[in-house]
Structure formats: structure tokens, C-alpha cells
Amino acid sequence: MKLFRKTPLAWRQLMKEKTRLAVAVAGITFADLLMFIQLGFESALFDAAIKPHRNLQADLVLINPQFQTLFSVKNFSRERLYQALSFEGIQSVNSVYIGSGQWRNSETRLDRTILVWGIDPTQPAFKSAEIRQNQHHLKQLYQVLFDQAGRPEYGTVADIFNQTGKFETELNNKLVSVKGLFTDGASFAADGNVITSDSTFGELFPTSKPDRITVGLITLKQGADALKVQSQLAAALPKDVRVLTPEEFAQIEKKYWEAGTAIGFIFGLGTGVGFIVGIVIVYQILYSDVSDHLPEYATLKAMGYTDGYLLRVLFQEALFLAFLGFIPGLILSAGLYQLAYSATMLPIFMKLERAITVWILTVIMCSFSGAIAMRKLRSADPADVF
């Protein structure tokens, strides 16, 4: 009896079969790895999709109420932006044009869709220091800034520009010259980005109208209450525009890809599969352990130990397995995240809330398996020993 108090029975039971323990830990690690990968890529793709929204230099934004995604933008009258300028607390306004263009790889001569942003080169539209330092180059027509974190199918633009200080290619069949680089990255909406002046944007998209803008940027005076100004604008402006904070604007994009497409379901399904795989593996291990040691459990019952005590032992085994499988799963996932980031430039990193989520799922997974295996443990009859 003293031995039971010195070393947890659950731990001794697991350590009796080290090979079985190693298989169980490997199985749980695999299940955790699968959940980490699914949740990590889902988060990375969503973060990449809303990264441009969060990079906008604004306290409030105006958009078309029908706007859902950068992949298919909706414009509105620039007059609404000028109307907003008359409200108390607003310091300045700015316009952004967005469209999908065709970037020609100068080596393969193949065209690939790229997201084109048209801005006023004299006013800051983005928080990025790389963009702000180089946007004065955009004052001349057909000068652009190129996203060096875009897909490699666009060509070795960054390498050539860094070596020679210049790069020319075609965008929408118009010759453009790269005058600077910035870092944003691929997303659901596009494999890369390019920034031009509003004037160049009009030349690249002849059917676009200067008075129809995609996003209106509003900068407030120091000390102004953003929520109060937002409420006033929403009440006073016509319903053909929405007034949002930059984060609310970003969440519209995220919601589109999460709920309006199959992306969210696919990643959720992958996470669920990992969870189910873990349940099956842990159940098999616990069930086998109970079956192999059924006489010992029956002996404990004969000594006066209750089903409740034995159930706690089984759950302790499940929690030990959860911990032993979670740690290597966490470490391996962090390494795979770094590898994926280097290969894709997607913002995939280990987050505390994700680690906590997977740990909770692992505990639930192992506890549920223990609860199922408990049915076998209840059949341990002291009479079987004698």
C-alpha cells in the first residue's frame, strides 16, 4: 500500500509496457501535429488575407456596403469621402483604388494575376515604412513598388532590382518600371501586390473612373473619439457607404474566406480528423492496458478499492499520455511552422492561444478515450482472480 502512495499507479501501469507507451505517445503526437498544422495554416492564410487591411494608415475607413473581399472589390463615390471631411474631429481623408492586374514574368513571358493598389503618392496610405520611404517615386507615370514577398512565379524581380537598381516589365500590357520593394506576401485574394499612383492606376485600368474609389481613409484629429465619429458618420452619410474601423474592415475579409467559401470547413475538417485519430489511438492503448491488467484491477477491487478510484487511475493515465504526446507535438509543429514560413512567406507562427487550444483538445481527446475504456474496467470482477 505504501508503494501505491509513493508512485502513482497510473504511471507505473504505463511504464510497464514501454513499447506500448512509445506507440501511444507517437500516436498522440501525430494527432496533435495534425491539429497544429491545420489550425496553423488556417490562421496563417487568414492573417495573410487581412494583412493589407491592417496596414492601412487610417483611423476609420469608408467602403461600399457590398464589399466582401479584395478579390472582387466594390467601389463608391469619392464625394462621400469629401462629405466626411466636413465632420468635426476629422483631420484628413485619402483615397485608395484596388484592382486585379496581369503581371508579366519578364523571363517566361507568362502573365499572372496580381493585386494593384492605386494611392496618392503625396499622402501616406500605408503604415509600412518601406512603402512610405519609396512612394515619392510613384509621382511619375508607370512607376510601381513591387511586393518582394509575392509568389516566385512573378519572376526574380527583387533579385534583379537589388543588383541593378532597376526592373521593367509589363502590367496590363503597359510597360512599368519598379522603383522600390516592400514586403506584404501572398494571400487568398492574390499571389502578390504592386502599388502605383492613382494616376498610373487610371492608365492601367482605363475603364475605372477617378471619382469611384475602393477604400476611403479617414485620419482623425488628435484626441478625437473614433467610435463617436464613426457613429456620427454612419448616421449622417447615405447608406451607399459603410463606416468601419480598419480592424472591422479586416474582419469582413476574414469572414468572407472563413464562412463564404469552403476554406473554413476544410481546415475545420482536418482538425476534427486529427482529434478523432487521437481518440482512437488513446482508446486502443488504454483498452489494451486494462485488458492486460484486468486481474490486477480485480485484486484492487477485492482489497476495497472502488470503481471511482480505478476510474481516477485510468484518467490519470490518459492525462499522462496527453502531456507526453503534446510536448513533442508542440516542438515539432513549431519547427514545421518555421519551415513553412521560409518556403511560403505565409505568417505562420506558434501562438499561445493556439497551443492552449490544442492542449485542451488533447486533454478532452484523452479523457474521452479513458471514459470509453472505463466500460472494460468496470468488468473487473474480484471473483475472476480466485
mmCIF file of C-alpha atoms in Angstrom:
data_model
loop_
_atom_site.group_PDB
_atom_site.id
_atom_site.type_symbol
_atom_site.label_atom_id
_atom_site.label_comp_id
_atom_site.label_asym_id
_atom_site.label_seq_id
_atom_site.Cartn_x
_atom_site.Cartn_y
_atom_site.Cartn_z
ATOM 1 C CA MET A 1 0.000 0.000 0.000
ATOM 2 C CA LYS A 2 2.868 2.363 0.716
ATOM 3 C CA LEU A 3 4.155 1.686 -2.786
ATOM 4 C CA PHE A 4 0.880 2.992 -4.228
ATOM 5 C CA ARG A 5 1.345 6.253 -2.327
ATOM 6 C CA LYS A 6 4.956 6.746 -3.420
ATOM 7 C CA THR A 7 4.445 6.281 -7.157
ATOM 8 C CA PRO A 8 1.153 6.960 -8.972
ATOM 9 C CA LEU A 9 -0.413 3.687 -10.042
ATOM 10 C CA ALA A 10 -1.291 5.181 -13.410
ATOM 11 C CA TRP A 11 2.350 5.996 -14.142
ATOM 12 C CA ARG A 12 3.555 2.536 -13.121
ATOM 13 C CA GLN A 13 0.924 0.940 -15.331
ATOM 14 C CA LEU A 14 2.098 2.965 -18.332
ATOM 15 C CA MET A 15 5.787 2.280 -17.701
ATOM 16 C CA LYS A 16 5.293 -1.496 -17.546
ATOM 17 C CA GLU A 17 4.951 -1.609 -21.328
ATOM 18 C CA LYS A 18 7.476 0.923 -22.643
ATOM 19 C CA THR A 19 6.948 -0.073 -26.278
ATOM 20 C CA ARG A 20 3.214 0.401 -25.962
ATOM 21 C CA LEU A 21 3.826 3.739 -24.223
ATOM 22 C CA ALA A 22 6.119 4.884 -27.051
ATOM 23 C CA VAL A 23 3.491 3.933 -29.644
ATOM 24 C CA ALA A 24 0.806 5.802 -27.697
ATOM 25 C CA VAL A 25 2.953 8.928 -27.362
ATOM 26 C CA ALA A 26 3.814 8.799 -31.067
ATOM 27 C CA GLY A 27 0.135 8.455 -31.949
ATOM 28 C CA ILE A 28 -0.916 11.409 -29.796
ATOM 29 C CA THR A 29 1.996 13.450 -31.147
ATOM 30 C CA PHE A 30 0.808 12.720 -34.676
ATOM 31 C CA ALA A 31 -2.768 13.702 -33.802
ATOM 32 C CA ASP A 32 -1.563 16.939 -32.162
ATOM 33 C CA LEU A 33 0.712 17.629 -35.119
ATOM 34 C CA LEU A 34 -2.224 17.267 -37.489
ATOM 35 C CA MET A 35 -4.331 19.678 -35.427
ATOM 36 C CA PHE A 36 -1.465 22.162 -35.110
ATOM 37 C CA ILE A 37 -0.830 22.109 -38.873
ATOM 38 C CA GLN A 38 -4.495 22.571 -39.775
ATOM 39 C CA LEU A 39 -5.050 25.378 -37.271
ATOM 40 C CA GLY A 40 -1.693 26.976 -38.108
ATOM 41 C CA PHE A 41 -2.268 27.131 -41.840
ATOM 42 C CA GLU A 42 -5.827 28.337 -41.362
ATOM 43 C CA SER A 43 -4.633 31.155 -39.113
ATOM 44 C CA ALA A 44 -1.716 31.998 -41.416
ATOM 45 C CA LEU A 45 -3.908 32.219 -44.502
ATOM 46 C CA PHE A 46 -6.470 34.371 -42.705
ATOM 47 C CA ASP A 47 -3.726 36.620 -41.293
ATOM 48 C CA ALA A 48 -2.227 36.979 -44.775
ATOM 49 C CA ALA A 49 -5.636 37.847 -46.225
ATOM 50 C CA ILE A 50 -6.207 40.693 -43.754
ATOM 51 C CA LYS A 51 -2.628 41.927 -43.507
ATOM 52 C CA PRO A 52 -3.129 44.691 -46.141
ATOM 53 C CA HIS A 53 -6.237 45.933 -44.310
ATOM 54 C CA ARG A 54 -4.341 46.277 -41.051
ATOM 55 C CA ASN A 55 -1.515 48.048 -42.867
ATOM 56 C CA LEU A 56 -3.773 50.904 -43.993
ATOM 57 C CA GLN A 57 -2.908 54.290 -42.488
ATOM 58 C CA ALA A 58 -6.328 55.313 -41.162
ATOM 59 C CA ASP A 59 -8.434 55.649 -38.042
ATOM 60 C CA LEU A 60 -11.638 54.934 -39.962
ATOM 61 C CA VAL A 61 -12.387 53.646 -43.457
ATOM 62 C CA LEU A 62 -15.266 54.057 -45.894
ATOM 63 C CA ILE A 63 -16.269 51.180 -48.170
ATOM 64 C CA ASN A 64 -19.147 50.092 -50.357
ATOM 65 C CA PRO A 65 -21.715 48.126 -48.268
ATOM 66 C CA GLN A 66 -21.421 45.299 -50.841
ATOM 67 C CA PHE A 67 -17.660 44.987 -50.337
ATOM 68 C CA GLN A 68 -16.687 41.461 -49.199
ATOM 69 C CA THR A 69 -13.174 40.737 -50.445
ATOM 70 C CA LEU A 70 -10.188 42.281 -52.198
ATOM 71 C CA PHE A 71 -10.589 39.558 -54.817
ATOM 72 C CA SER A 72 -13.747 41.251 -56.114
ATOM 73 C CA VAL A 73 -13.910 44.867 -54.975
ATOM 74 C CA LYS A 74 -16.883 47.236 -54.989
ATOM 75 C CA ASN A 75 -16.366 50.973 -55.441
ATOM 76 C CA PHE A 76 -18.282 54.022 -54.233
ATOM 77 C CA SER A 77 -18.443 57.735 -54.942
ATOM 78 C CA ARG A 78 -15.456 59.774 -53.760
ATOM 79 C CA GLU A 79 -17.945 62.510 -52.911
ATOM 80 C CA ARG A 80 -18.812 60.606 -49.724
ATOM 81 C CA LEU A 81 -15.212 60.945 -48.589
ATOM 82 C CA TYR A 82 -15.301 64.714 -49.086
ATOM 83 C CA GLN A 83 -18.597 64.874 -47.196
ATOM 84 C CA ALA A 84 -16.942 63.092 -44.298
ATOM 85 C CA LEU A 85 -14.181 65.716 -44.241
ATOM 86 C CA SER A 86 -16.681 68.313 -43.024
ATOM 87 C CA PHE A 87 -17.352 66.467 -39.757
ATOM 88 C CA GLU A 88 -15.792 67.625 -36.514
ATOM 89 C CA GLY A 89 -12.807 65.578 -35.410
ATOM 90 C CA ILE A 90 -11.661 64.585 -38.898
ATOM 91 C CA GLN A 91 -8.235 65.856 -39.897
ATOM 92 C CA SER A 92 -7.774 64.478 -43.436
ATOM 93 C CA VAL A 93 -9.068 61.955 -45.951
ATOM 94 C CA ASN A 94 -7.357 59.855 -48.597
ATOM 95 C CA SER A 95 -8.407 57.576 -51.457
ATOM 96 C CA VAL A 96 -7.297 54.059 -52.402
ATOM 97 C CA TYR A 97 -8.048 52.237 -55.654
ATOM 98 C CA ILE A 98 -7.785 48.443 -55.866
ATOM 99 C CA GLY A 99 -7.886 46.189 -58.921
ATOM 100 C CA SER A 100 -6.590 42.854 -60.223
ATOM 101 C CA GLY A 101 -3.980 43.241 -62.972
ATOM 102 C CA GLN A 102 -1.856 40.945 -65.110
ATOM 103 C CA TRP A 103 1.866 40.977 -64.260
ATOM 104 C CA ARG A 104 4.158 39.597 -66.953
ATOM 105 C CA ASN A 105 7.103 37.473 -65.904
ATOM 106 C CA SER A 106 9.978 39.010 -67.875
ATOM 107 C CA GLU A 107 11.694 35.627 -68.246
ATOM 108 C CA THR A 108 8.845 33.253 -69.084
ATOM 109 C CA ARG A 109 6.602 35.934 -70.654
ATOM 110 C CA LEU A 110 3.660 34.415 -68.791
ATOM 111 C CA ASP A 111 1.021 36.637 -67.201
ATOM 112 C CA ARG A 112 -0.135 36.160 -63.612
ATOM 113 C CA THR A 113 -2.822 37.977 -61.648
ATOM 114 C CA ILE A 114 -1.522 40.486 -59.127
ATOM 115 C CA LEU A 115 -3.327 42.889 -56.803
ATOM 116 C CA VAL A 116 -2.790 46.520 -57.802
ATOM 117 C CA TRP A 117 -3.148 49.340 -55.270
ATOM 118 C CA GLY A 118 -3.503 52.917 -56.502
ATOM 119 C CA ILE A 119 -2.665 55.645 -53.978
ATOM 120 C CA ASP A 120 -1.929 59.354 -53.812
ATOM 121 C CA PRO A 121 1.908 59.421 -53.754
ATOM 122 C CA THR A 122 1.883 62.633 -51.717
ATOM 123 C CA GLN A 123 -0.116 61.197 -48.811
ATOM 124 C CA PRO A 124 0.651 58.183 -46.615
ATOM 125 C CA ALA A 125 -1.816 55.382 -47.311
ATOM 126 C CA PHE A 126 0.072 52.541 -45.585
ATOM 127 C CA LYS A 127 1.831 52.185 -42.240
ATOM 128 C CA SER A 128 4.732 50.268 -43.814
ATOM 129 C CA ALA A 129 7.995 52.228 -43.644
ATOM 130 C CA GLU A 130 9.178 50.532 -46.874
ATOM 131 C CA ILE A 131 6.219 51.958 -48.766
ATOM 132 C CA ARG A 132 6.316 55.417 -47.191
ATOM 133 C CA GLN A 133 10.030 55.818 -47.938
ATOM 134 C CA ASN A 134 9.602 54.952 -51.620
ATOM 135 C CA GLN A 135 6.159 56.214 -52.574
ATOM 136 C CA HIS A 136 7.535 59.553 -53.795
ATOM 137 C CA HIS A 137 8.912 57.604 -56.795
ATOM 138 C CA LEU A 138 5.320 56.994 -57.862
ATOM 139 C CA LYS A 139 4.761 60.635 -58.854
ATOM 140 C CA GLN A 140 5.905 59.783 -62.378
ATOM 141 C CA LEU A 141 3.615 57.690 -64.532
ATOM 142 C CA TYR A 142 4.171 53.941 -64.818
ATOM 143 C CA GLN A 143 6.400 53.740 -61.741
ATOM 144 C CA VAL A 144 5.496 50.987 -59.255
ATOM 145 C CA LEU A 145 6.528 49.426 -55.946
ATOM 146 C CA PHE A 146 6.723 45.613 -56.008
ATOM 147 C CA ASP A 147 5.886 43.123 -53.243
ATOM 148 C CA GLN A 148 9.063 41.075 -52.786
ATOM 149 C CA ALA A 149 7.200 38.502 -50.648
ATOM 150 C CA GLY A 150 4.924 37.507 -53.524
ATOM 151 C CA ARG A 151 4.948 34.180 -55.333
ATOM 152 C CA PRO A 152 8.132 33.296 -57.310
ATOM 153 C CA GLU A 153 6.018 32.927 -60.481
ATOM 154 C CA TYR A 154 6.235 36.704 -60.876
ATOM 155 C CA GLY A 155 9.941 36.325 -61.623
ATOM 156 C CA THR A 156 13.185 37.259 -59.893
ATOM 157 C CA VAL A 157 12.094 40.868 -59.580
ATOM 158 C CA ALA A 158 13.620 41.555 -56.170
ATOM 159 C CA ASP A 159 16.966 39.929 -57.038
ATOM 160 C CA ILE A 160 17.361 41.863 -60.277
ATOM 161 C CA PHE A 161 16.256 45.152 -58.701
ATOM 162 C CA ASN A 162 18.633 44.748 -55.747
ATOM 163 C CA GLN A 163 21.524 44.005 -58.133
ATOM 164 C CA THR A 164 20.869 46.643 -60.803
ATOM 165 C CA GLY A 165 18.594 49.180 -59.124
ATOM 166 C CA LYS A 166 16.000 48.876 -61.883
ATOM 167 C CA PHE A 167 13.498 46.453 -63.339
ATOM 168 C CA GLU A 168 10.986 46.771 -66.154
ATOM 169 C CA THR A 169 8.128 44.550 -67.248
ATOM 170 C CA GLU A 170 4.515 44.790 -68.387
ATOM 171 C CA LEU A 171 1.457 45.236 -66.237
ATOM 172 C CA ASN A 172 -1.875 45.025 -68.066
ATOM 173 C CA ASN A 173 0.168 45.233 -71.295
ATOM 174 C CA LYS A 174 1.673 48.587 -70.219
ATOM 175 C CA LEU A 175 5.410 48.965 -69.634
ATOM 176 C CA VAL A 176 6.091 49.723 -65.958
ATOM 177 C CA SER A 177 9.278 50.328 -64.007
ATOM 178 C CA VAL A 178 9.895 49.030 -60.482
ATOM 179 C CA LYS A 179 11.209 51.828 -58.246
ATOM 180 C CA GLY A 180 11.132 50.138 -54.872
ATOM 181 C CA LEU A 181 10.316 46.985 -52.923
ATOM 182 C CA PHE A 182 8.068 46.283 -49.972
ATOM 183 C CA THR A 183 7.004 43.175 -48.061
ATOM 184 C CA ASP A 184 3.421 42.028 -47.798
ATOM 185 C CA GLY A 185 3.039 38.497 -49.174
ATOM 186 C CA ALA A 186 0.617 36.189 -50.926
ATOM 187 C CA SER A 187 -2.939 35.741 -49.687
ATOM 188 C CA PHE A 188 -6.280 34.284 -50.719
ATOM 189 C CA ALA A 189 -7.007 37.382 -52.783
ATOM 190 C CA ALA A 190 -3.758 37.451 -54.756
ATOM 191 C CA ASP A 191 -0.316 35.895 -55.032
ATOM 192 C CA GLY A 192 1.350 39.273 -54.713
ATOM 193 C CA ASN A 193 0.870 43.043 -54.659
ATOM 194 C CA VAL A 194 2.035 46.095 -56.555
ATOM 195 C CA ILE A 195 1.496 49.752 -55.643
ATOM 196 C CA THR A 196 1.109 52.572 -58.144
ATOM 197 C CA SER A 197 -0.004 56.170 -58.087
ATOM 198 C CA ASP A 198 -3.688 56.912 -58.610
ATOM 199 C CA SER A 199 -2.790 58.408 -61.990
ATOM 200 C CA THR A 200 -0.923 55.274 -63.119
ATOM 201 C CA PHE A 201 -3.804 53.166 -61.821
ATOM 202 C CA GLY A 202 -6.146 55.051 -64.139
ATOM 203 C CA GLU A 203 -3.834 54.337 -67.087
ATOM 204 C CA LEU A 204 -3.599 50.643 -66.227
ATOM 205 C CA PHE A 205 -7.366 50.345 -65.781
ATOM 206 C CA PRO A 206 -8.891 52.607 -68.460
ATOM 207 C CA THR A 207 -12.456 51.634 -67.549
ATOM 208 C CA SER A 208 -12.033 52.798 -63.959
ATOM 209 C CA LYS A 209 -13.371 56.220 -63.028
ATOM 210 C CA PRO A 210 -11.355 58.604 -60.844
ATOM 211 C CA ASP A 211 -14.443 59.559 -58.836
ATOM 212 C CA ARG A 212 -15.180 55.905 -57.964
ATOM 213 C CA ILE A 213 -12.815 54.760 -55.200
ATOM 214 C CA THR A 214 -12.436 51.429 -53.408
ATOM 215 C CA VAL A 215 -11.451 52.483 -49.893
ATOM 216 C CA GLY A 216 -11.665 55.864 -48.235
ATOM 217 C CA LEU A 217 -9.101 56.504 -45.496
ATOM 218 C CA ILE A 218 -10.034 58.876 -42.685
ATOM 219 C CA THR A 219 -7.497 60.301 -40.250
ATOM 220 C CA LEU A 220 -8.852 61.860 -37.059
ATOM 221 C CA LYS A 221 -7.553 64.816 -35.131
ATOM 222 C CA GLN A 222 -5.564 64.065 -32.017
ATOM 223 C CA GLY A 223 -7.869 63.333 -29.103
ATOM 224 C CA ALA A 224 -10.921 62.666 -31.260
ATOM 225 C CA ASP A 225 -13.131 59.745 -30.220
ATOM 226 C CA ALA A 226 -13.043 57.273 -33.114
ATOM 227 C CA LEU A 227 -16.212 55.444 -32.079
ATOM 228 C CA LYS A 228 -18.130 58.689 -31.668
ATOM 229 C CA VAL A 229 -17.040 59.995 -35.072
ATOM 230 C CA GLN A 230 -17.834 56.614 -36.613
ATOM 231 C CA SER A 231 -21.345 56.737 -35.169
ATOM 232 C CA GLN A 232 -21.901 60.279 -36.430
ATOM 233 C CA LEU A 233 -20.704 59.426 -39.939
ATOM 234 C CA ALA A 234 -22.810 56.272 -40.085
ATOM 235 C CA ALA A 235 -25.912 58.239 -39.116
ATOM 236 C CA ALA A 236 -25.341 61.195 -41.451
ATOM 237 C CA LEU A 237 -23.875 59.703 -44.636
ATOM 238 C CA PRO A 238 -26.096 57.970 -47.219
ATOM 239 C CA LYS A 239 -26.439 54.199 -46.945
ATOM 240 C CA ASP A 240 -24.325 53.630 -50.053
ATOM 241 C CA VAL A 241 -21.226 53.606 -47.791
ATOM 242 C CA ARG A 242 -20.187 51.858 -44.571
ATOM 243 C CA VAL A 243 -18.024 53.441 -41.893
ATOM 244 C CA LEU A 244 -15.660 50.972 -40.229
ATOM 245 C CA THR A 245 -12.501 50.807 -38.186
ATOM 246 C CA PRO A 246 -9.532 49.219 -40.020
ATOM 247 C CA GLU A 247 -9.935 46.086 -37.861
ATOM 248 C CA GLU A 248 -13.633 45.804 -38.712
ATOM 249 C CA PHE A 249 -12.675 46.174 -42.367
ATOM 250 C CA ALA A 250 -10.163 43.338 -41.957
ATOM 251 C CA GLN A 251 -12.743 41.096 -40.313
ATOM 252 C CA ILE A 252 -15.039 41.450 -43.343
ATOM 253 C CA GLU A 253 -12.290 39.897 -45.465
ATOM 254 C CA LYS A 254 -11.677 37.151 -42.923
ATOM 255 C CA LYS A 255 -15.391 36.377 -42.634
ATOM 256 C CA TYR A 256 -15.666 36.065 -46.409
ATOM 257 C CA TRP A 257 -12.951 33.407 -46.626
ATOM 258 C CA GLU A 258 -13.961 31.700 -43.390
ATOM 259 C CA ALA A 259 -17.730 31.473 -43.902
ATOM 260 C CA GLY A 260 -18.324 32.366 -47.546
ATOM 261 C CA THR A 261 -16.012 29.711 -49.010
ATOM 262 C CA ALA A 262 -15.063 26.103 -48.299
ATOM 263 C CA ILE A 263 -11.752 27.132 -46.708
ATOM 264 C CA GLY A 264 -13.020 27.259 -43.129
ATOM 265 C CA PHE A 265 -14.816 23.922 -43.474
ATOM 266 C CA ILE A 266 -11.766 22.196 -44.946
ATOM 267 C CA PHE A 267 -9.422 23.290 -42.168
ATOM 268 C CA GLY A 268 -12.054 22.535 -39.531
ATOM 269 C CA LEU A 269 -12.493 19.064 -41.006
ATOM 270 C CA GLY A 270 -8.737 18.454 -40.865
ATOM 271 C CA THR A 271 -8.642 19.473 -37.210
ATOM 272 C CA GLY A 272 -11.580 17.181 -36.476
ATOM 273 C CA VAL A 273 -9.855 14.265 -38.193
ATOM 274 C CA GLY A 274 -6.769 14.777 -36.026
ATOM 275 C CA PHE A 275 -8.976 14.836 -32.931
ATOM 276 C CA ILE A 276 -10.729 11.589 -33.897
ATOM 277 C CA VAL A 277 -7.422 9.892 -34.756
ATOM 278 C CA GLY A 278 -6.153 10.761 -31.290
ATOM 279 C CA ILE A 279 -9.278 9.378 -29.613
ATOM 280 C CA VAL A 280 -8.939 6.066 -31.449
ATOM 281 C CA ILE A 281 -5.219 5.715 -30.642
ATOM 282 C CA VAL A 282 -5.559 6.549 -26.951
ATOM 283 C CA TYR A 283 -8.616 4.326 -26.594
ATOM 284 C CA GLN A 284 -6.760 1.368 -28.105
ATOM 285 C CA ILE A 285 -3.831 1.893 -25.754
ATOM 286 C CA LEU A 286 -5.968 2.272 -22.622
ATOM 287 C CA TYR A 287 -8.250 -0.601 -23.575
ATOM 288 C CA SER A 288 -5.276 -2.895 -24.134
ATOM 289 C CA ASP A 289 -3.742 -1.786 -20.844
ATOM 290 C CA VAL A 290 -6.946 -2.505 -18.932
ATOM 291 C CA SER A 291 -7.358 -5.879 -20.666
ATOM 292 C CA ASP A 292 -3.781 -6.943 -19.893
ATOM 293 C CA HIS A 293 -4.018 -5.919 -16.236
ATOM 294 C CA LEU A 294 -7.592 -6.894 -15.548
ATOM 295 C CA PRO A 295 -6.558 -9.381 -12.783
ATOM 296 C CA GLU A 296 -4.590 -6.636 -11.022
ATOM 297 C CA TYR A 297 -7.585 -4.289 -11.156
ATOM 298 C CA ALA A 298 -9.800 -7.095 -9.856
ATOM 299 C CA THR A 299 -7.355 -7.615 -6.987
ATOM 300 C CA LEU A 300 -7.552 -3.920 -6.120
ATOM 301 C CA LYS A 301 -11.314 -4.214 -6.057
ATOM 302 C CA ALA A 302 -11.021 -7.190 -3.727
ATOM 303 C CA MET A 303 -8.776 -5.073 -1.467
ATOM 304 C CA GLY A 304 -11.539 -2.497 -1.185
ATOM 305 C CA TYR A 305 -10.694 -0.006 -3.936
ATOM 306 C CA THR A 306 -13.835 1.371 -5.576
ATOM 307 C CA ASP A 307 -14.674 1.836 -9.253
ATOM 308 C CA GLY A 308 -14.292 5.576 -8.659
ATOM 309 C CA TYR A 309 -10.673 5.116 -7.579
ATOM 310 C CA LEU A 310 -9.888 2.906 -10.573
ATOM 311 C CA LEU A 311 -11.584 5.431 -12.868
ATOM 312 C CA ARG A 312 -9.288 8.144 -11.489
ATOM 313 C CA VAL A 313 -6.302 5.897 -12.204
ATOM 314 C CA LEU A 314 -7.474 5.473 -15.789
ATOM 315 C CA PHE A 315 -7.967 9.210 -16.244
ATOM 316 C CA GLN A 316 -4.525 9.833 -14.785
ATOM 317 C CA GLU A 317 -3.099 7.515 -17.433
ATOM 318 C CA ALA A 318 -4.993 9.473 -20.073
ATOM 319 C CA LEU A 319 -3.615 12.791 -18.772
ATOM 320 C CA PHE A 320 -0.062 11.412 -18.615
ATOM 321 C CA LEU A 321 -0.426 10.326 -22.247
ATOM 322 C CA ALA A 322 -1.852 13.732 -23.189
ATOM 323 C CA PHE A 323 1.136 15.520 -21.672
ATOM 324 C CA LEU A 324 3.745 13.135 -23.081
ATOM 325 C CA GLY A 325 2.258 13.398 -26.586
ATOM 326 C CA PHE A 326 1.586 17.151 -26.517
ATOM 327 C CA ILE A 327 5.155 18.294 -25.773
ATOM 328 C CA PRO A 328 6.846 16.697 -28.831
ATOM 329 C CA GLY A 329 3.827 17.679 -30.940
ATOM 330 C CA LEU A 330 4.295 21.306 -29.889
ATOM 331 C CA ILE A 331 8.042 21.265 -30.617
ATOM 332 C CA LEU A 332 7.686 19.539 -33.999
ATOM 333 C CA SER A 333 4.876 21.900 -35.024
ATOM 334 C CA ALA A 334 6.970 24.966 -34.197
ATOM 335 C CA GLY A 335 9.733 23.584 -36.409
ATOM 336 C CA LEU A 336 7.320 22.854 -39.260
ATOM 337 C CA TYR A 337 5.873 26.354 -38.920
ATOM 338 C CA GLN A 338 9.326 27.844 -39.405
ATOM 339 C CA LEU A 339 9.945 25.601 -42.403
ATOM 340 C CA ALA A 340 6.598 26.562 -43.943
ATOM 341 C CA TYR A 341 7.291 30.263 -43.351
ATOM 342 C CA SER A 342 10.653 30.033 -45.101
ATOM 343 C CA ALA A 343 9.089 28.235 -48.077
ATOM 344 C CA THR A 344 5.854 30.224 -48.485
ATOM 345 C CA MET A 345 6.359 33.531 -46.630
ATOM 346 C CA LEU A 346 2.968 32.947 -45.002
ATOM 347 C CA PRO A 347 2.765 34.434 -41.483
ATOM 348 C CA ILE A 348 2.634 31.028 -39.771
ATOM 349 C CA PHE A 349 3.977 31.131 -36.221
ATOM 350 C CA MET A 350 3.200 29.362 -32.972
ATOM 351 C CA LYS A 351 0.687 31.387 -30.976
ATOM 352 C CA LEU A 352 -0.038 30.958 -27.289
ATOM 353 C CA GLU A 353 -3.792 30.742 -27.807
ATOM 354 C CA ARG A 354 -3.326 28.011 -30.436
ATOM 355 C CA ALA A 355 -1.060 25.999 -28.128
ATOM 356 C CA ILE A 356 -3.649 26.296 -25.351
ATOM 357 C CA THR A 357 -6.443 25.270 -27.739
ATOM 358 C CA VAL A 358 -4.604 22.149 -28.894
ATOM 359 C CA TRP A 359 -3.678 21.265 -25.298
ATOM 360 C CA ILE A 360 -7.340 21.489 -24.262
ATOM 361 C CA LEU A 361 -8.346 19.373 -27.264
ATOM 362 C CA THR A 362 -5.658 16.833 -26.331
ATOM 363 C CA VAL A 363 -6.912 16.584 -22.745
ATOM 364 C CA ILE A 364 -10.511 16.193 -23.955
ATOM 365 C CA MET A 365 -9.380 13.641 -26.520
ATOM 366 C CA CYS A 366 -7.544 11.514 -23.960
ATOM 367 C CA SER A 367 -10.225 11.912 -21.274
ATOM 368 C CA PHE A 368 -12.944 10.848 -23.699
ATOM 369 C CA SER A 369 -10.891 7.794 -24.624
ATOM 370 C CA GLY A 370 -10.476 6.977 -20.946
ATOM 371 C CA ALA A 371 -14.228 7.264 -20.394
ATOM 372 C CA ILE A 372 -14.876 4.754 -23.194
ATOM 373 C CA ALA A 373 -12.224 2.348 -21.892
ATOM 374 C CA MET A 374 -13.824 2.555 -18.445
ATOM 375 C CA ARG A 375 -16.522 0.133 -19.593
ATOM 376 C CA LYS A 376 -13.891 -2.600 -19.745
ATOM 377 C CA LEU A 377 -12.544 -1.650 -16.333
ATOM 378 C CA ARG A 378 -15.995 -1.985 -14.749
ATOM 379 C CA SER A 379 -15.992 -5.638 -15.792
ATOM 380 C CA ALA A 380 -13.058 -6.392 -13.484
ATOM 381 C CA ASP A 381 -14.607 -8.891 -11.072
ATOM 382 C CA PRO A 382 -12.674 -9.995 -7.956
ATOM 383 C CA ALA A 383 -14.130 -13.482 -8.463
ATOM 384 C CA ASP A 384 -12.094 -13.774 -11.675
ATOM 385 C CA VAL A 385 -8.894 -13.800 -9.652
ATOM 386 C CA PHE A 386 -9.810 -16.783 -7.484
#
